[in-house]
Amino acid sequence: MNTGFVILQKYLMTPMAKISQFKIVRAVMAAGMASVPFSIVGSMFLVFNTLPMTFTGLEVFFENTFFRVSDLYMIANTATIGILALYFNFVVGYELTKIEAEETGLKVNALNGAMLSVFAFFMTLPELIIQNGVITLVNDQNNLVFNGLRLQPFIFRLGTSGIFIAIVMAIVATNLYFLCVRRNWVVKMPETVPLGVSRSFTALIPTFVIAFFVIIVNGIFIYFGTDIFNIIAVPFAFVTNLTKSWLGIMVILFLIHALWVVGIHGASIIGAFITPIMLTNMTENTAGAHIPFAGEFNNSLVILGGSGSTLLMTFFIAFFAKSSQLKILGRASAVPAIFNINEPVIFGMPIVYNPYLALPFFLAPMACGTLGYLAINTGFIHPIIALIPWPSPMGLGAFISTGGDYKAAIVAIFSAILALLIYIPFVKLYDNKLYKDEQGKSENQIQTA
């Protein structure tokens, strides 16, 4: 086990620790966290609107009441999930510029960086084609494309399908902005000019540079029958497809928990990479897809009680542990565990660098992930269509995120039980060791006295 920890630390912890410090990764993590409240609010309206699909007895009531004004309140869903790429784009641009200014001292403004990112992203939204040497906006009434904008149901490229292009264009725009400032390609105003006016003129030349860059690159791609949006979507579509497989989910769960075992917050680091994918998959589910790894799949069906699926294990040690260390820890950690907070257990038990508990810490979430994957993939429960707050208690999160499927709550409970069964033999072994150590200390104290 010690050799295993050394290998994890050398080949996983060290590289991932370095990756987590990359400016782009930190900016994407910030964008993911910033978009959570909007995603949750938008999801709740969607869940409410889909309740009659689960509870069919409500259909007539909803038809005569809420569905009469659903177009009104579903705007909240459109203004959140429907334009999620815009949130990511703005925040990534803002954070990248802020980090650059703080860490390098470059005189760039975070708000300018955010606005330039939005500008670059919006230039990739319209679909264009070239016919007889003329580039024109696509218009196709049959497919709801008007002036280059595809409506499904809102502007298609502003939704979750555009998150990756939004991130890339924010990176491109901000780096061009930094280049202009470093080379002094800016309009300098006298010190007497108000800051807001001076700031706007500072971004003038970078705006031209970004505009020409996007126009030229996009024009080249359009000549060959595609555009920036579709080109960037290709590699990310490959990555997204990997998460739709059982093996892909297992790799992700392994990486999250391998990082935890060596003391790094695996959920935060891996979350920076998978959050856009899970949001995209969730949106596809609302349109009729059946993708298991979507939304809060992990918190709803897998890591119940927190990373490692430690919920029922925490209660087990609180009531059945022989050692006072585990018993006290379990009782202190039980309430936070209900809300998927288990840092006290991870660092207090500890699970980090613990050869007794590392294996079940890997196996439990992978087993629960397999159960959740099979439950959705076979159609036993509805796919996840809504984002829920990650501290949602066991069963409740699964019920809400699947649009009110009570069987999802049952699967969540079985997942927690499955995790406990995996933990029990390992916890007992570790508990016996701690108990013997405590007994030995007591005997030494008596002999010393």
Protein backbone atom coordinates (compact mmCIF):
# COMPACT_ATOMS: atom_id res chain seq x y z
CA MET A 1 0.00 0.00 0.00
CA ASN A 2 2.88 2.37 0.78
CA THR A 3 4.26 1.72 -2.71
CA GLY A 4 0.80 2.51 -4.08
CA PHE A 5 0.73 5.85 -2.25
CA VAL A 6 4.18 6.71 -3.61
CA ILE A 7 3.05 5.91 -7.15
CA LEU A 8 -0.13 8.00 -6.74
CA GLN A 9 1.82 10.90 -5.32
CA LYS A 10 4.46 10.80 -8.06
CA TYR A 11 2.32 10.16 -11.13
CA LEU A 12 -1.04 11.65 -10.12
CA MET A 13 -0.79 14.09 -7.22
CA THR A 14 2.23 16.02 -8.50
CA PRO A 15 0.99 16.46 -12.11
CA MET A 16 -2.58 17.25 -11.03
CA ALA A 17 -1.37 19.73 -8.41
CA LYS A 18 0.52 21.53 -11.16
CA ILE A 19 -2.45 21.40 -13.53
CA SER A 20 -4.75 22.81 -10.86
CA GLN A 21 -2.56 25.92 -10.73
CA PHE A 22 -2.86 26.62 -14.44
CA LYS A 23 -4.62 29.93 -15.01
CA ILE A 24 -7.08 28.41 -17.44
CA VAL A 25 -8.06 25.62 -15.04
CA ARG A 26 -8.58 28.08 -12.18
CA ALA A 27 -10.71 30.29 -14.42
CA VAL A 28 -12.88 27.38 -15.59
CA MET A 29 -13.31 26.22 -11.97
CA ALA A 30 -14.46 29.72 -11.05
CA ALA A 31 -16.90 29.75 -13.98
CA GLY A 32 -18.33 26.39 -12.96
CA MET A 33 -18.91 27.55 -9.40
CA ALA A 34 -20.36 30.88 -10.53
CA SER A 35 -22.87 29.15 -12.82
CA VAL A 36 -24.17 26.74 -10.15
CA PRO A 37 -26.86 28.99 -8.60
CA PHE A 38 -28.23 29.90 -12.04
CA SER A 39 -28.26 26.26 -13.13
CA ILE A 40 -30.07 25.18 -9.97
CA VAL A 41 -32.73 27.88 -10.26
CA GLY A 42 -33.34 27.11 -13.93
CA SER A 43 -33.48 23.38 -13.20
CA MET A 44 -36.11 23.80 -10.49
CA PHE A 45 -38.53 25.39 -12.98
CA LEU A 46 -37.90 22.51 -15.38
CA VAL A 47 -38.52 19.91 -12.65
CA PHE A 48 -41.76 21.65 -11.71
CA ASN A 49 -42.85 21.62 -15.35
CA THR A 50 -42.14 17.89 -15.72
CA LEU A 51 -43.93 16.71 -12.55
CA PRO A 52 -47.07 15.58 -14.45
CA MET A 53 -44.87 13.23 -16.50
CA THR A 54 -44.04 11.35 -13.29
CA PHE A 55 -47.23 11.91 -11.33
CA THR A 56 -49.77 11.44 -14.10
CA GLY A 57 -52.65 12.28 -11.77
CA LEU A 58 -51.51 15.91 -11.90
CA GLU A 59 -51.86 16.25 -15.68
CA VAL A 60 -55.38 17.70 -15.76
CA PHE A 61 -54.68 20.05 -12.86
CA PHE A 62 -51.48 21.36 -14.47
CA GLU A 63 -53.16 21.75 -17.87
CA ASN A 64 -55.84 23.94 -16.32
CA THR A 65 -53.49 25.97 -14.13
CA PHE A 66 -49.71 26.17 -14.40
CA PHE A 67 -49.33 25.15 -18.04
CA ARG A 68 -51.45 28.15 -19.02
CA VAL A 69 -48.57 30.40 -17.96
CA SER A 70 -45.64 28.00 -18.41
CA ASP A 71 -44.18 30.10 -21.23
CA LEU A 72 -43.89 32.91 -18.70
CA TYR A 73 -42.09 31.10 -15.88
CA MET A 74 -40.00 28.87 -18.16
CA ILE A 75 -38.19 32.01 -19.28
CA ALA A 76 -36.25 31.54 -16.02
CA ASN A 77 -34.99 28.22 -17.42
CA THR A 78 -34.10 29.76 -20.77
CA ALA A 79 -32.27 32.64 -19.07
CA THR A 80 -30.12 30.19 -17.11
CA ILE A 81 -29.63 26.77 -18.75
CA GLY A 82 -30.48 28.25 -22.15
CA ILE A 83 -27.56 30.71 -22.09
CA LEU A 84 -25.15 28.84 -19.83
CA ALA A 85 -22.30 29.20 -22.33
CA LEU A 86 -22.55 32.97 -21.93
CA TYR A 87 -22.06 32.70 -18.15
CA PHE A 88 -18.98 30.53 -18.64
CA ASN A 89 -17.58 32.84 -21.30
CA PHE A 90 -17.97 35.99 -19.21
CA VAL A 91 -16.55 34.52 -15.99
CA VAL A 92 -13.60 32.79 -17.68
CA GLY A 93 -12.67 36.04 -19.42
CA TYR A 94 -13.03 37.99 -16.20
CA GLU A 95 -11.05 35.53 -14.08
CA LEU A 96 -8.23 35.08 -16.61
CA THR A 97 -7.75 38.85 -16.84
CA LYS A 98 -7.94 39.24 -13.06
CA ILE A 99 -5.35 36.50 -12.51
CA GLU A 100 -3.06 37.98 -15.17
CA ALA A 101 -3.23 41.43 -13.57
CA GLU A 102 -2.62 40.12 -10.04
CA GLU A 103 0.18 37.67 -10.82
CA THR A 104 2.12 39.43 -13.57
CA GLY A 105 1.32 43.07 -12.83
CA LEU A 106 0.08 43.62 -16.40
CA LYS A 107 -2.18 46.67 -16.53
CA VAL A 108 -5.31 44.97 -17.82
CA ASN A 109 -8.85 45.35 -16.57
CA ALA A 110 -10.93 42.29 -15.65
CA LEU A 111 -14.18 43.82 -16.92
CA ASN A 112 -12.54 44.61 -20.26
CA GLY A 113 -11.34 41.02 -20.46
CA ALA A 114 -14.84 39.71 -19.79
CA MET A 115 -16.47 41.99 -22.37
CA LEU A 116 -13.87 41.18 -25.03
CA SER A 117 -14.52 37.47 -24.37
CA VAL A 118 -18.24 37.95 -24.91
CA PHE A 119 -17.52 39.92 -28.09
CA ALA A 120 -15.32 37.14 -29.50
CA PHE A 121 -17.82 34.44 -28.51
CA PHE A 122 -20.76 36.24 -30.08
CA MET A 123 -18.88 36.47 -33.36
CA THR A 124 -18.95 32.66 -33.54
CA LEU A 125 -22.70 32.33 -32.99
CA PRO A 126 -24.12 32.98 -36.49
CA GLU A 127 -23.92 30.13 -39.03
CA LEU A 128 -22.62 31.19 -42.43
CA ILE A 129 -22.18 29.44 -45.78
CA ILE A 130 -20.36 30.31 -48.99
CA GLN A 131 -22.29 30.06 -52.27
CA ASN A 132 -20.98 31.24 -55.63
CA GLY A 133 -18.17 33.06 -53.87
CA VAL A 134 -20.54 34.93 -51.57
CA ILE A 135 -20.64 34.39 -47.79
CA THR A 136 -24.19 34.66 -46.44
CA LEU A 137 -26.02 34.00 -43.19
CA VAL A 138 -27.87 30.68 -43.09
CA ASN A 139 -31.65 30.89 -43.29
CA ASP A 140 -33.60 27.65 -43.04
CA GLN A 141 -37.17 27.94 -41.79
CA ASN A 142 -37.62 24.17 -41.68
CA ASN A 143 -34.80 23.86 -39.15
CA LEU A 144 -35.58 27.14 -37.40
CA VAL A 145 -32.44 28.94 -38.52
CA PHE A 146 -32.93 32.67 -39.00
CA ASN A 147 -30.12 35.09 -39.92
CA GLY A 148 -27.59 32.44 -38.95
CA LEU A 149 -29.06 31.79 -35.49
CA ARG A 150 -30.40 28.28 -34.85
CA LEU A 151 -33.30 28.28 -32.39
CA GLN A 152 -33.55 25.02 -30.36
CA PRO A 153 -35.53 26.25 -28.42
CA PHE A 154 -33.54 29.44 -27.81
CA ILE A 155 -30.27 30.35 -29.57
CA PHE A 156 -28.68 26.90 -29.81
CA ARG A 157 -25.05 27.95 -29.54
CA LEU A 158 -25.67 29.95 -26.36
CA GLY A 159 -26.77 26.84 -24.49
CA THR A 160 -24.70 24.06 -22.99
CA SER A 161 -23.58 22.92 -26.45
CA GLY A 162 -21.60 26.16 -26.66
CA ILE A 163 -19.79 25.95 -23.32
CA PHE A 164 -16.53 24.67 -24.78
CA ILE A 165 -16.39 27.21 -27.60
CA ALA A 166 -17.26 29.88 -25.02
CA ILE A 167 -14.25 28.87 -22.90
CA VAL A 168 -11.91 28.71 -25.90
CA MET A 169 -13.00 32.12 -27.22
CA ALA A 170 -12.51 33.64 -23.75
CA ILE A 171 -8.96 32.25 -23.72
CA VAL A 172 -8.27 33.56 -27.24
CA ALA A 173 -9.76 37.00 -26.59
CA THR A 174 -7.98 37.58 -23.29
CA ASN A 175 -4.61 36.47 -24.65
CA LEU A 176 -4.95 38.82 -27.61
CA TYR A 177 -5.87 41.55 -25.12
CA PHE A 178 -2.75 40.77 -23.05
CA LEU A 179 -0.62 40.78 -26.22
CA CYS A 180 -1.84 44.24 -27.19
CA VAL A 181 -1.17 45.66 -23.72
CA ARG A 182 2.31 44.09 -23.50
CA ARG A 183 3.23 45.53 -26.89
CA ASN A 184 1.68 48.85 -25.93
CA TRP A 185 -0.93 48.65 -28.70
CA VAL A 186 -3.41 50.71 -26.73
CA VAL A 187 -4.86 54.20 -26.88
CA LYS A 188 -3.43 56.14 -23.95
CA MET A 189 -5.53 58.90 -22.46
CA PRO A 190 -4.36 61.79 -20.25
CA GLU A 191 -4.52 61.20 -16.48
CA THR A 192 -7.25 63.83 -16.20
CA VAL A 193 -9.64 61.63 -18.23
CA PRO A 194 -12.13 59.72 -16.01
CA LEU A 195 -11.17 56.10 -15.34
CA GLY A 196 -14.24 54.66 -17.09
CA VAL A 197 -13.53 56.59 -20.29
CA SER A 198 -9.82 55.72 -20.18
CA ARG A 199 -10.62 52.06 -19.66
CA SER A 200 -12.93 51.94 -22.67
CA PHE A 201 -10.28 53.45 -24.96
CA THR A 202 -7.66 51.01 -23.63
CA ALA A 203 -9.77 48.18 -25.06
CA LEU A 204 -10.29 49.88 -28.43
CA ILE A 205 -7.30 48.47 -30.33
CA PRO A 206 -7.56 44.99 -28.69
CA THR A 207 -11.19 44.92 -29.86
CA PHE A 208 -10.08 45.55 -33.45
CA VAL A 209 -7.37 42.90 -33.18
CA ILE A 210 -9.85 40.32 -31.82
CA ALA A 211 -12.42 41.22 -34.49
CA PHE A 212 -9.95 40.81 -37.36
CA PHE A 213 -8.56 37.57 -35.89
CA VAL A 214 -11.98 35.93 -35.53
CA ILE A 215 -13.15 37.18 -38.94
CA ILE A 216 -10.07 35.85 -40.75
CA VAL A 217 -10.01 32.47 -38.98
CA ASN A 218 -13.75 31.97 -39.28
CA GLY A 219 -13.67 33.04 -42.94
CA ILE A 220 -11.04 30.40 -43.71
CA PHE A 221 -13.11 27.68 -42.03
CA ILE A 222 -16.29 28.82 -43.80
CA TYR A 223 -14.46 28.54 -47.12
CA PHE A 224 -13.90 24.86 -46.33
CA GLY A 225 -17.54 24.33 -45.34
CA THR A 226 -17.37 24.64 -41.57
CA ASP A 227 -16.72 27.32 -38.93
CA ILE A 228 -14.88 27.92 -35.65
CA PHE A 229 -17.75 26.57 -33.58
CA ASN A 230 -17.87 23.22 -35.37
CA ILE A 231 -14.09 22.83 -35.51
CA ILE A 232 -13.68 23.31 -31.76
CA ALA A 233 -16.67 21.06 -31.07
CA VAL A 234 -14.93 18.02 -32.65
CA PRO A 235 -12.30 17.24 -29.97
CA PHE A 236 -14.64 18.14 -27.13
CA ALA A 237 -17.37 15.91 -28.57
CA PHE A 238 -14.89 13.03 -28.39
CA VAL A 239 -14.23 13.73 -24.69
CA THR A 240 -17.96 14.12 -24.02
CA ASN A 241 -18.67 10.75 -25.64
CA LEU A 242 -16.15 9.09 -23.32
CA THR A 243 -18.22 10.19 -20.31
CA LYS A 244 -21.25 8.43 -21.75
CA SER A 245 -19.61 5.04 -21.23
CA TRP A 246 -19.33 3.01 -18.03
CA LEU A 247 -15.55 2.86 -18.39
CA GLY A 248 -15.32 6.64 -18.74
CA ILE A 249 -17.32 7.13 -15.53
CA MET A 250 -15.11 4.66 -13.68
CA VAL A 251 -11.95 6.51 -14.77
CA ILE A 252 -13.40 9.82 -13.55
CA LEU A 253 -14.42 8.36 -10.18
CA PHE A 254 -11.01 6.73 -9.81
CA LEU A 255 -9.19 10.00 -10.49
CA ILE A 256 -11.36 11.96 -8.03
CA HIS A 257 -10.71 9.51 -5.21
CA ALA A 258 -7.07 8.86 -6.07
CA LEU A 259 -6.44 12.56 -5.57
CA TRP A 260 -8.36 12.55 -2.26
CA VAL A 261 -6.29 9.63 -0.96
CA VAL A 262 -3.12 11.69 -1.34
CA GLY A 263 -4.67 14.79 0.22
CA ILE A 264 -5.92 16.79 -2.79
CA HIS A 265 -9.57 17.86 -3.20
CA GLY A 266 -10.23 15.59 -6.16
CA ALA A 267 -13.83 16.70 -6.71
CA SER A 268 -12.80 20.34 -7.22
CA ILE A 269 -9.94 19.64 -9.62
CA ILE A 270 -11.66 17.01 -11.77
CA GLY A 271 -14.87 19.04 -11.55
CA ALA A 272 -13.23 21.84 -13.53
CA PHE A 273 -12.95 19.45 -16.48
CA ILE A 274 -16.22 17.50 -16.21
CA THR A 275 -18.71 20.21 -15.15
CA PRO A 276 -19.22 21.55 -18.70
CA ILE A 277 -19.65 17.99 -19.97
CA MET A 278 -22.18 17.03 -17.29
CA LEU A 279 -24.20 20.17 -17.93
CA THR A 280 -24.20 19.42 -21.66
CA ASN A 281 -25.32 15.84 -21.03
CA MET A 282 -28.07 17.07 -18.70
CA THR A 283 -29.43 19.37 -21.40
CA GLU A 284 -29.43 16.48 -23.86
CA ASN A 285 -31.47 14.48 -21.35
CA THR A 286 -34.12 17.20 -21.22
CA ALA A 287 -34.39 16.83 -24.99
CA GLY A 288 -35.00 13.08 -24.74
CA ALA A 289 -31.54 11.54 -24.35
CA HIS A 290 -30.79 8.91 -21.70
CA ILE A 291 -27.25 9.74 -20.55
CA PRO A 292 -26.37 8.50 -17.03
CA PHE A 293 -23.43 10.82 -16.35
CA ALA A 294 -25.24 14.15 -16.26
CA GLY A 295 -25.97 16.97 -13.85
CA GLU A 296 -25.28 15.98 -10.25
CA PHE A 297 -25.01 12.26 -11.01
CA ASN A 298 -22.24 11.88 -8.45
CA ASN A 299 -23.91 13.69 -5.57
CA SER A 300 -27.33 12.20 -6.33
CA LEU A 301 -26.47 8.53 -6.82
CA VAL A 302 -22.78 7.88 -6.12
CA ILE A 303 -20.87 9.82 -3.47
CA LEU A 304 -23.62 9.83 -0.84
CA GLY A 305 -22.28 11.47 2.28
CA GLY A 306 -19.39 12.99 0.33
CA SER A 307 -16.46 11.67 -1.68
CA GLY A 308 -15.93 7.98 -1.04
CA SER A 309 -19.66 7.36 -0.38
CA THR A 310 -19.09 7.48 3.38
CA LEU A 311 -22.60 8.35 4.65
CA LEU A 312 -23.65 5.07 6.29
CA MET A 313 -20.05 4.23 7.19
CA THR A 314 -20.02 7.40 9.31
CA PHE A 315 -23.11 6.22 11.19
CA PHE A 316 -21.65 2.73 11.49
CA ILE A 317 -18.53 3.94 13.33
CA ALA A 318 -20.65 6.31 15.45
CA PHE A 319 -22.66 3.42 16.90
CA PHE A 320 -20.60 0.25 16.42
CA ALA A 321 -16.94 1.23 16.60
CA LYS A 322 -14.96 -0.17 19.56
CA SER A 323 -12.26 2.48 19.52
CA SER A 324 -13.12 5.79 21.13
CA GLN A 325 -11.38 7.65 18.27
CA LEU A 326 -13.74 6.35 15.60
CA LYS A 327 -16.81 6.44 17.82
CA ILE A 328 -16.31 10.12 18.72
CA LEU A 329 -15.40 11.03 15.14
CA GLY A 330 -18.49 9.27 13.77
CA ARG A 331 -20.85 11.05 16.14
CA ALA A 332 -19.27 14.42 15.37
CA SER A 333 -19.41 13.83 11.62
CA ALA A 334 -22.86 12.26 11.28
CA VAL A 335 -24.88 15.44 10.74
CA PRO A 336 -22.49 16.98 8.16
CA ALA A 337 -22.45 13.62 6.35
CA ILE A 338 -26.21 13.85 5.78
CA PHE A 339 -25.49 16.92 3.69
CA ASN A 340 -22.57 15.33 1.78
CA ILE A 341 -19.87 17.01 3.86
CA ASN A 342 -17.26 14.50 4.94
CA GLU A 343 -13.95 16.36 5.26
CA PRO A 344 -13.98 15.54 9.02
CA VAL A 345 -13.97 11.83 8.15
CA ILE A 346 -11.47 12.09 5.29
CA PHE A 347 -8.93 14.01 7.34
CA GLY A 348 -9.94 12.97 10.85
CA MET A 349 -10.33 9.20 10.51
CA PRO A 350 -8.15 9.65 8.45
CA ILE A 351 -8.73 8.20 5.00
CA VAL A 352 -5.90 10.23 3.49
CA TYR A 353 -2.74 8.07 3.31
CA ASN A 354 -4.49 5.32 5.28
CA PRO A 355 -3.61 1.84 3.92
CA TYR A 356 -6.57 0.30 5.77
CA LEU A 357 -9.22 2.50 4.12
CA ALA A 358 -7.79 3.55 0.76
CA LEU A 359 -9.13 0.49 -1.08
CA PRO A 360 -12.79 0.79 0.02
CA PHE A 361 -12.57 4.54 -0.59
CA PHE A 362 -11.92 3.65 -4.26
CA LEU A 363 -14.25 0.66 -4.51
CA ALA A 364 -17.38 2.07 -2.85
CA PRO A 365 -18.00 5.01 -5.24
CA MET A 366 -17.07 2.89 -8.27
CA ALA A 367 -19.61 0.25 -7.21
CA CYS A 368 -22.25 2.92 -6.56
CA GLY A 369 -21.42 4.56 -9.89
CA THR A 370 -21.93 1.24 -11.63
CA LEU A 371 -25.32 0.80 -9.94
CA GLY A 372 -26.40 4.32 -10.90
CA TYR A 373 -25.17 3.87 -14.47
CA LEU A 374 -27.08 0.61 -14.90
CA ALA A 375 -30.25 2.03 -13.31
CA ILE A 376 -30.37 4.90 -15.82
CA ASN A 377 -28.95 3.06 -18.82
CA THR A 378 -31.51 0.27 -18.53
CA GLY A 379 -34.38 2.71 -18.10
CA PHE A 380 -35.16 1.62 -14.55
CA ILE A 381 -35.02 5.25 -13.45
CA HIS A 382 -35.34 8.51 -15.36
CA PRO A 383 -32.15 10.25 -16.47
CA ILE A 384 -31.00 13.36 -14.62
CA ILE A 385 -32.58 16.49 -16.08
CA ALA A 386 -32.03 19.03 -13.31
CA LEU A 387 -29.18 20.37 -11.24
CA ILE A 388 -29.66 20.15 -7.49
CA PRO A 389 -27.62 21.66 -4.63
CA TRP A 390 -24.81 19.20 -3.87
CA PRO A 391 -25.62 19.11 -0.09
CA SER A 392 -29.06 17.59 -0.84
CA PRO A 393 -29.63 14.61 1.53
CA MET A 394 -29.62 11.01 0.34
CA GLY A 395 -32.61 10.20 -1.84
CA LEU A 396 -33.94 13.76 -2.03
CA GLY A 397 -31.31 14.86 -4.54
CA ALA A 398 -31.91 11.80 -6.73
CA PHE A 399 -35.68 12.31 -6.58
CA ILE A 400 -35.54 15.97 -7.60
CA SER A 401 -32.78 15.71 -10.21
CA THR A 402 -34.63 12.97 -12.11
CA GLY A 403 -37.80 15.04 -12.27
CA GLY A 404 -39.56 13.35 -9.36
CA ASP A 405 -38.75 9.67 -9.96
CA TYR A 406 -39.22 7.92 -6.61
CA LYS A 407 -37.29 4.88 -7.89
CA ALA A 408 -34.19 7.10 -8.16
CA ALA A 409 -34.44 7.73 -4.42
CA ILE A 410 -34.59 3.97 -3.85
CA VAL A 411 -31.49 3.45 -6.01
CA ALA A 412 -29.68 6.12 -3.98
CA ILE A 413 -30.53 4.30 -0.74
CA PHE A 414 -29.32 0.98 -2.17
CA SER A 415 -26.11 2.71 -3.28
CA ALA A 416 -25.48 3.91 0.27
CA ILE A 417 -26.08 0.39 1.62
CA LEU A 418 -23.77 -1.10 -1.03
CA ALA A 419 -21.03 1.34 -0.03
CA LEU A 420 -21.46 0.43 3.65
CA LEU A 421 -21.14 -3.29 2.90
CA ILE A 422 -17.85 -2.60 1.10
CA TYR A 423 -16.52 -0.50 3.99
CA ILE A 424 -17.48 -2.77 6.92
CA PRO A 425 -14.65 -5.39 6.77
CA PHE A 426 -11.98 -2.72 6.23
CA VAL A 427 -13.36 -0.41 8.92
CA LYS A 428 -13.55 -3.30 11.40
CA LEU A 429 -9.92 -4.18 10.72
CA TYR A 430 -8.85 -0.57 11.23
CA ASP A 431 -11.09 -0.19 14.28
CA ASN A 432 -9.55 -3.28 15.92
CA LYS A 433 -6.08 -1.85 15.37
CA LEU A 434 -7.05 1.49 16.97
CA TYR A 435 -8.78 -0.31 19.84
CA LYS A 436 -5.68 -2.42 20.55
CA ASP A 437 -3.51 0.70 20.43
CA GLU A 438 -5.83 2.44 22.90
CA GLN A 439 -5.80 -0.60 25.21
CA GLY A 440 -2.02 -0.73 25.01
CA LYS A 441 -1.74 2.95 25.93
CA SER A 442 -4.07 2.43 28.89
CA GLU A 443 -1.99 -0.48 30.19
CA ASN A 444 1.22 1.55 29.82
CA GLN A 445 -0.33 4.43 31.73
CA ILE A 446 -1.38 2.05 34.55
CA GLN A 447 2.07 0.48 34.72
CA THR A 448 3.69 3.91 34.72
CA ALA A 449 1.40 5.06 37.53
